[in-house]
mmCIF file of C-alpha atoms in Angstrom:
data_model
loop_
_atom_site.group_PDB
_atom_site.id
_atom_site.type_symbol
_atom_site.label_atom_id
_atom_site.label_comp_id
_atom_site.label_asym_id
_atom_site.label_seq_id
_atom_site.Cartn_x
_atom_site.Cartn_y
_atom_site.Cartn_z
ATOM 1 C CA ASN A 198 7.276 17.066 -8.632
ATOM 2 C CA ALA A 199 7.053 13.618 -10.219
ATOM 3 C CA GLY A 200 6.489 11.882 -6.862
ATOM 4 C CA VAL A 201 7.375 8.190 -6.970
ATOM 5 C CA THR A 202 8.309 6.721 -10.349
ATOM 6 C CA GLN A 203 9.096 3.130 -11.305
ATOM 7 C CA THR A 204 10.904 1.646 -14.282
ATOM 8 C CA PRO A 205 10.202 -0.437 -16.226
ATOM 9 C CA LYS A 206 6.396 -0.473 -16.393
ATOM 10 C CA PHE A 207 6.265 -4.022 -17.722
ATOM 11 C CA ARG A 208 8.762 -6.817 -18.231
ATOM 12 C CA VAL A 209 8.750 -10.433 -19.320
ATOM 13 C CA LEU A 210 11.536 -12.704 -18.060
ATOM 14 C CA LYS A 211 12.445 -16.305 -18.560
ATOM 15 C CA THR A 212 13.036 -18.501 -15.521
ATOM 16 C CA GLY A 213 16.566 -18.022 -14.259
ATOM 17 C CA GLN A 214 17.093 -14.563 -15.771
ATOM 18 C CA SER A 215 17.960 -11.592 -13.604
ATOM 19 C CA MET A 216 16.703 -8.029 -13.592
ATOM 20 C CA THR A 217 16.588 -4.860 -11.523
ATOM 21 C CA LEU A 218 13.559 -2.714 -10.849
ATOM 22 C CA LEU A 219 14.216 0.948 -10.181
ATOM 23 C CA CYS A 220 12.218 3.162 -7.859
ATOM 24 C CA ALA A 221 12.931 6.886 -7.721
ATOM 25 C CA GLN A 222 11.378 9.609 -5.572
ATOM 26 C CA ASP A 223 11.954 13.357 -5.690
ATOM 27 C CA MET A 224 10.342 14.227 -2.355
ATOM 28 C CA ASN A 225 13.475 13.807 -0.219
ATOM 29 C CA HIS A 226 11.838 10.962 1.696
ATOM 30 C CA GLU A 227 13.914 8.899 4.104
ATOM 31 C CA TYR A 228 11.875 5.685 4.076
ATOM 32 C CA MET A 229 11.307 3.563 0.990
ATOM 33 C CA TYR A 230 9.496 0.264 0.538
ATOM 34 C CA TRP A 231 9.052 -2.506 -2.022
ATOM 35 C CA TYR A 232 5.781 -4.453 -2.098
ATOM 36 C CA ARG A 233 4.379 -7.156 -4.324
ATOM 37 C CA GLN A 234 0.734 -7.621 -5.177
ATOM 38 C CA ASP A 235 -0.616 -10.927 -6.414
ATOM 39 C CA PRO A 236 -4.005 -11.221 -8.157
ATOM 40 C CA GLY A 237 -6.962 -10.490 -5.890
ATOM 41 C CA MET A 238 -4.771 -9.781 -2.901
ATOM 42 C CA GLY A 239 -3.452 -6.862 -0.964
ATOM 43 C CA LEU A 240 0.180 -5.786 -0.953
ATOM 44 C CA ARG A 241 2.928 -7.631 0.912
ATOM 45 C CA LEU A 242 6.163 -6.021 2.048
ATOM 46 C CA ILE A 243 9.352 -7.398 0.444
ATOM 47 C CA HIS A 244 12.143 -5.100 1.666
ATOM 48 C CA TYR A 245 12.402 -1.597 2.973
ATOM 49 C CA SER A 246 14.961 1.101 3.760
ATOM 50 C CA VAL A 247 15.020 3.698 6.513
ATOM 51 C CA GLY A 248 17.665 5.838 4.857
ATOM 52 C CA GLU A 249 20.503 6.019 2.368
ATOM 53 C CA GLY A 250 22.804 3.037 2.719
ATOM 54 C CA THR A 251 20.367 0.959 4.790
ATOM 55 C CA THR A 252 18.103 -1.937 3.862
ATOM 56 C CA ALA A 253 16.045 -4.455 5.818
ATOM 57 C CA LYS A 254 13.857 -7.484 5.183
ATOM 58 C CA GLY A 255 10.093 -7.332 5.096
ATOM 59 C CA GLU A 256 7.560 -10.148 5.144
ATOM 60 C CA VAL A 257 8.460 -11.921 1.895
ATOM 61 C CA PRO A 258 12.165 -11.171 1.158
ATOM 62 C CA ASP A 259 13.293 -14.534 -0.254
ATOM 63 C CA GLY A 260 14.526 -14.381 -3.840
ATOM 64 C CA TYR A 261 15.007 -10.594 -3.790
ATOM 65 C CA ASN A 262 17.823 -8.205 -2.964
ATOM 66 C CA VAL A 263 17.763 -4.441 -2.607
ATOM 67 C CA SER A 264 20.143 -1.508 -2.518
ATOM 68 C CA ARG A 265 19.815 2.144 -1.489
ATOM 69 C CA LEU A 266 23.051 3.788 -2.632
ATOM 70 C CA LYS A 267 21.365 7.143 -3.149
ATOM 71 C CA LYS A 268 18.600 8.595 -1.015
ATOM 72 C CA GLN A 269 16.273 9.089 -3.970
ATOM 73 C CA ASN A 270 16.653 5.592 -5.460
ATOM 74 C CA PHE A 271 15.680 2.163 -4.182
ATOM 75 C CA LEU A 272 16.558 -0.815 -6.382
ATOM 76 C CA LEU A 273 14.930 -4.257 -6.238
ATOM 77 C CA GLY A 274 16.889 -7.114 -7.775
ATOM 78 C CA LEU A 275 15.879 -10.587 -8.834
ATOM 79 C CA GLU A 276 19.032 -12.684 -9.272
ATOM 80 C CA SER A 277 17.335 -15.781 -10.694
ATOM 81 C CA ALA A 278 13.700 -15.181 -11.551
ATOM 82 C CA ALA A 279 11.086 -17.848 -10.831
ATOM 83 C CA PRO A 280 7.462 -18.105 -12.048
ATOM 84 C CA SER A 281 6.339 -17.555 -8.442
ATOM 85 C CA GLN A 282 7.742 -14.031 -8.731
ATOM 86 C CA THR A 283 5.193 -13.127 -11.385
ATOM 87 C CA SER A 284 3.440 -10.208 -9.752
ATOM 88 C CA VAL A 285 2.922 -6.469 -9.760
ATOM 89 C CA TYR A 286 5.617 -4.654 -7.806
ATOM 90 C CA PHE A 287 4.946 -1.360 -6.059
ATOM 91 C CA CYS A 288 7.419 0.998 -4.547
ATOM 92 C CA ALA A 289 6.460 3.466 -1.831
ATOM 93 C CA SER A 290 8.189 6.244 0.055
ATOM 94 C CA MET A 291 7.531 8.083 3.280
ATOM 95 C CA ILE A 292 9.187 11.125 4.811
ATOM 96 C CA SER A 293 9.254 9.625 8.315
ATOM 97 C CA PRO A 294 7.041 7.550 10.646
ATOM 98 C CA LEU A 295 5.933 10.798 12.267
ATOM 99 C CA VAL A 296 4.194 11.885 9.055
ATOM 100 C CA GLU A 297 2.743 8.389 8.613
ATOM 101 C CA THR A 298 1.654 8.415 4.956
ATOM 102 C CA GLN A 299 3.247 6.219 2.309
ATOM 103 C CA TYR A 300 3.167 7.438 -1.283
ATOM 104 C CA PHE A 301 3.070 4.716 -3.916
ATOM 105 C CA GLY A 302 4.470 4.505 -7.426
ATOM 106 C CA PRO A 303 2.457 3.292 -10.444
ATOM 107 C CA GLY A 304 3.796 -0.265 -10.314
ATOM 108 C CA THR A 305 5.838 -2.646 -12.449
ATOM 109 C CA ARG A 306 4.160 -5.709 -13.953
ATOM 110 C CA LEU A 307 6.537 -8.653 -14.109
ATOM 111 C CA LEU A 308 5.801 -11.911 -15.888
ATOM 112 C CA VAL A 309 8.217 -14.807 -15.408
ATOM 113 C CA LEU A 310 7.798 -17.648 -17.885
ATOM 114 C CA ASP B 170 -1.571 -12.508 9.836
ATOM 115 C CA ALA B 171 -4.639 -10.946 8.196
ATOM 116 C CA LYS B 172 -5.921 -8.263 10.470
ATOM 117 C CA THR B 173 -8.914 -6.926 8.540
ATOM 118 C CA THR B 174 -12.068 -8.335 6.995
ATOM 119 C CA GLN B 175 -14.003 -6.491 4.295
ATOM 120 C CA PRO B 176 -16.886 -7.390 1.991
ATOM 121 C CA PRO B 177 -15.499 -8.290 -1.433
ATOM 122 C CA SER B 178 -17.742 -5.888 -3.334
ATOM 123 C CA MET B 179 -20.286 -3.113 -2.911
ATOM 124 C CA ASP B 180 -22.051 -0.627 -5.088
ATOM 125 C CA CYS B 181 -23.726 2.717 -4.630
ATOM 126 C CA ALA B 182 -25.412 5.353 -6.755
ATOM 127 C CA GLU B 183 -23.531 8.408 -7.920
ATOM 128 C CA GLY B 184 -24.079 11.344 -5.571
ATOM 129 C CA ARG B 185 -25.023 9.150 -2.633
ATOM 130 C CA ALA B 186 -22.847 8.316 0.337
ATOM 131 C CA ALA B 187 -20.757 5.160 0.145
ATOM 132 C CA ASN B 188 -20.246 3.418 3.478
ATOM 133 C CA LEU B 189 -17.517 0.801 3.448
ATOM 134 C CA PRO B 190 -17.281 -1.424 6.547
ATOM 135 C CA CYS B 191 -14.222 -3.125 7.971
ATOM 136 C CA ASN B 192 -13.731 -5.545 10.850
ATOM 137 C CA HIS B 193 -10.443 -5.543 12.733
ATOM 138 C CA SER B 194 -11.341 -7.402 15.904
ATOM 139 C CA THR B 195 -7.739 -8.365 16.774
ATOM 140 C CA ILE B 196 -6.320 -4.858 16.519
ATOM 141 C CA SER B 197 -3.963 -3.838 19.315
ATOM 142 C CA GLY B 198 -4.005 -0.574 21.229
ATOM 143 C CA ASN B 199 -1.141 1.066 19.332
ATOM 144 C CA GLU B 200 -2.165 -0.053 15.852
ATOM 145 C CA TYR B 201 -3.726 2.476 13.520
ATOM 146 C CA VAL B 202 -6.451 1.888 10.947
ATOM 147 C CA TYR B 203 -5.595 3.176 7.478
ATOM 148 C CA TRP B 204 -7.620 3.324 4.303
ATOM 149 C CA TYR B 205 -6.082 3.322 0.847
ATOM 150 C CA ARG B 206 -7.728 2.862 -2.518
ATOM 151 C CA GLN B 207 -6.441 1.459 -5.782
ATOM 152 C CA ILE B 208 -7.916 2.647 -9.047
ATOM 153 C CA HIS B 209 -7.581 0.302 -12.000
ATOM 154 C CA SER B 210 -4.277 -1.305 -10.952
ATOM 155 C CA GLN B 211 -2.539 2.001 -10.254
ATOM 156 C CA GLY B 212 -0.512 2.429 -7.095
ATOM 157 C CA PRO B 213 -2.528 2.614 -3.867
ATOM 158 C CA GLN B 214 -3.635 6.111 -2.891
ATOM 159 C CA TYR B 215 -3.843 7.224 0.732
ATOM 160 C CA ILE B 216 -7.303 8.270 1.927
ATOM 161 C CA ILE B 217 -7.386 8.617 5.692
ATOM 162 C CA HIS B 218 -6.226 7.059 8.942
ATOM 163 C CA GLY B 219 -7.147 7.037 12.631
ATOM 164 C CA LEU B 220 -6.422 5.465 15.986
ATOM 165 C CA LYS B 221 -9.427 5.960 18.279
ATOM 166 C CA ASN B 222 -11.239 9.115 17.284
ATOM 167 C CA ASN B 223 -13.345 9.695 14.202
ATOM 168 C CA GLU B 224 -11.471 11.523 11.475
ATOM 169 C CA THR B 225 -12.486 13.634 8.491
ATOM 170 C CA ASN B 226 -10.559 15.118 5.604
ATOM 171 C CA GLU B 227 -11.360 16.453 2.152
ATOM 172 C CA MET B 228 -11.760 12.949 0.735
ATOM 173 C CA ALA B 229 -13.637 10.970 3.366
ATOM 174 C CA SER B 230 -14.659 10.363 6.955
ATOM 175 C CA LEU B 231 -13.517 7.498 9.155
ATOM 176 C CA ILE B 232 -15.775 6.261 11.932
ATOM 177 C CA ILE B 233 -14.113 3.921 14.454
ATOM 178 C CA THR B 234 -16.241 2.088 17.016
ATOM 179 C CA GLU B 235 -15.519 2.673 20.676
ATOM 180 C CA ASP B 236 -14.099 -0.847 21.126
ATOM 181 C CA ARG B 237 -11.974 -0.319 17.969
ATOM 182 C CA LYS B 238 -13.027 -3.674 16.559
ATOM 183 C CA SER B 239 -14.543 -2.188 13.439
ATOM 184 C CA SER B 240 -14.626 0.966 11.369
ATOM 185 C CA THR B 241 -16.474 2.513 8.444
ATOM 186 C CA LEU B 242 -15.096 4.633 5.639
ATOM 187 C CA ILE B 243 -17.611 7.150 4.350
ATOM 188 C CA LEU B 244 -17.376 8.824 0.956
ATOM 189 C CA PRO B 245 -20.047 11.505 1.397
ATOM 190 C CA HIS B 246 -20.939 12.090 -2.262
ATOM 191 C CA ALA B 247 -19.599 9.274 -4.407
ATOM 192 C CA THR B 248 -18.650 10.017 -8.011
ATOM 193 C CA LEU B 249 -17.880 7.676 -10.884
ATOM 194 C CA ARG B 250 -14.176 8.369 -10.308
ATOM 195 C CA ASP B 251 -14.469 6.793 -6.860
ATOM 196 C CA THR B 252 -14.902 3.356 -8.444
ATOM 197 C CA ALA B 253 -11.901 1.475 -7.064
ATOM 198 C CA VAL B 254 -10.742 -1.227 -4.677
ATOM 199 C CA TYR B 255 -10.698 0.123 -1.120
ATOM 200 C CA TYR B 256 -8.291 -1.403 1.361
ATOM 201 C CA CYS B 257 -8.772 -1.272 5.104
ATOM 202 C CA ILE B 258 -5.311 -1.649 6.577
ATOM 203 C CA VAL B 259 -3.830 -2.055 10.028
ATOM 204 C CA ARG B 260 -0.524 -0.319 10.619
ATOM 205 C CA VAL B 261 1.666 -2.275 13.004
ATOM 206 C CA PRO B 262 5.012 -1.263 14.526
ATOM 207 C CA TRP B 263 7.959 -2.765 12.704
ATOM 208 C CA LYS B 264 11.717 -2.719 13.040
ATOM 209 C CA ASP B 265 13.926 0.368 12.857
ATOM 210 C CA SER B 266 11.165 2.615 14.216
ATOM 211 C CA SER B 267 9.252 1.968 11.040
ATOM 212 C CA TYR B 268 5.909 0.298 10.562
ATOM 213 C CA LYS B 269 4.299 -2.030 8.087
ATOM 214 C CA LEU B 270 0.901 -1.858 6.509
ATOM 215 C CA ILE B 271 -1.021 -5.128 6.654
ATOM 216 C CA PHE B 272 -3.362 -5.155 3.690
ATOM 217 C CA GLY B 273 -6.553 -7.169 3.558
ATOM 218 C CA SER B 274 -8.257 -8.309 0.366
ATOM 219 C CA GLY B 275 -10.151 -5.049 -0.139
ATOM 220 C CA THR B 276 -13.661 -4.067 -1.212
ATOM 221 C CA ARG B 277 -14.357 -3.418 -4.858
ATOM 222 C CA LEU B 278 -16.663 -0.372 -4.924
ATOM 223 C CA LEU B 279 -18.682 0.272 -8.057
ATOM 224 C CA VAL B 280 -20.334 3.672 -8.312
ATOM 225 C CA ARG B 281 -23.348 3.493 -10.632
ATOM 226 C CA PRO B 282 -24.471 6.464 -12.782
#
């Protein structure tokens, strides 16, 4: 059981470039989340999904898109990266609100120049 | 919409209890208190959560005041591996029967040999 995995671990982009971050979980969880963490701060919710084929906006969704084509994968896309998107990105999954615990991946460090 | 206030840093001696305080004076009746920790920029790790009653598990104890305006996380016998940033979090209802975790700035706990 790998839990929640994220690829890549680290990436450097130039302003205006695009990329996709992949989150995968092998726990058959319904709910998946994308957060960003800026230096010295807690995590903020970007987008989330309550099941395969569904996505919804979180607190800070601007500049990001997501897709959940398969239950085990949740993709976060940056269409035109900006320096303000330099951050550490964490994915999390949860079986259901009844179980209440989110399990986090190891994170992806993104630097936008 | 910061919901929690924590001291920025604390330290304790190895083998002693670590008591981490948190203020959440604006918490609502249906909002849970969660604690996660983050070790050296890894993904956050769930510790414990509660609503009104004190809770205990294999990792820690959570003491919530009767008015629910503050709580304390207790690590009964701190080890060097408990050195981490500890986040006191309020879980608030969100859309689609989900919820979001509102992170504060966290307390950096240093366990001294």
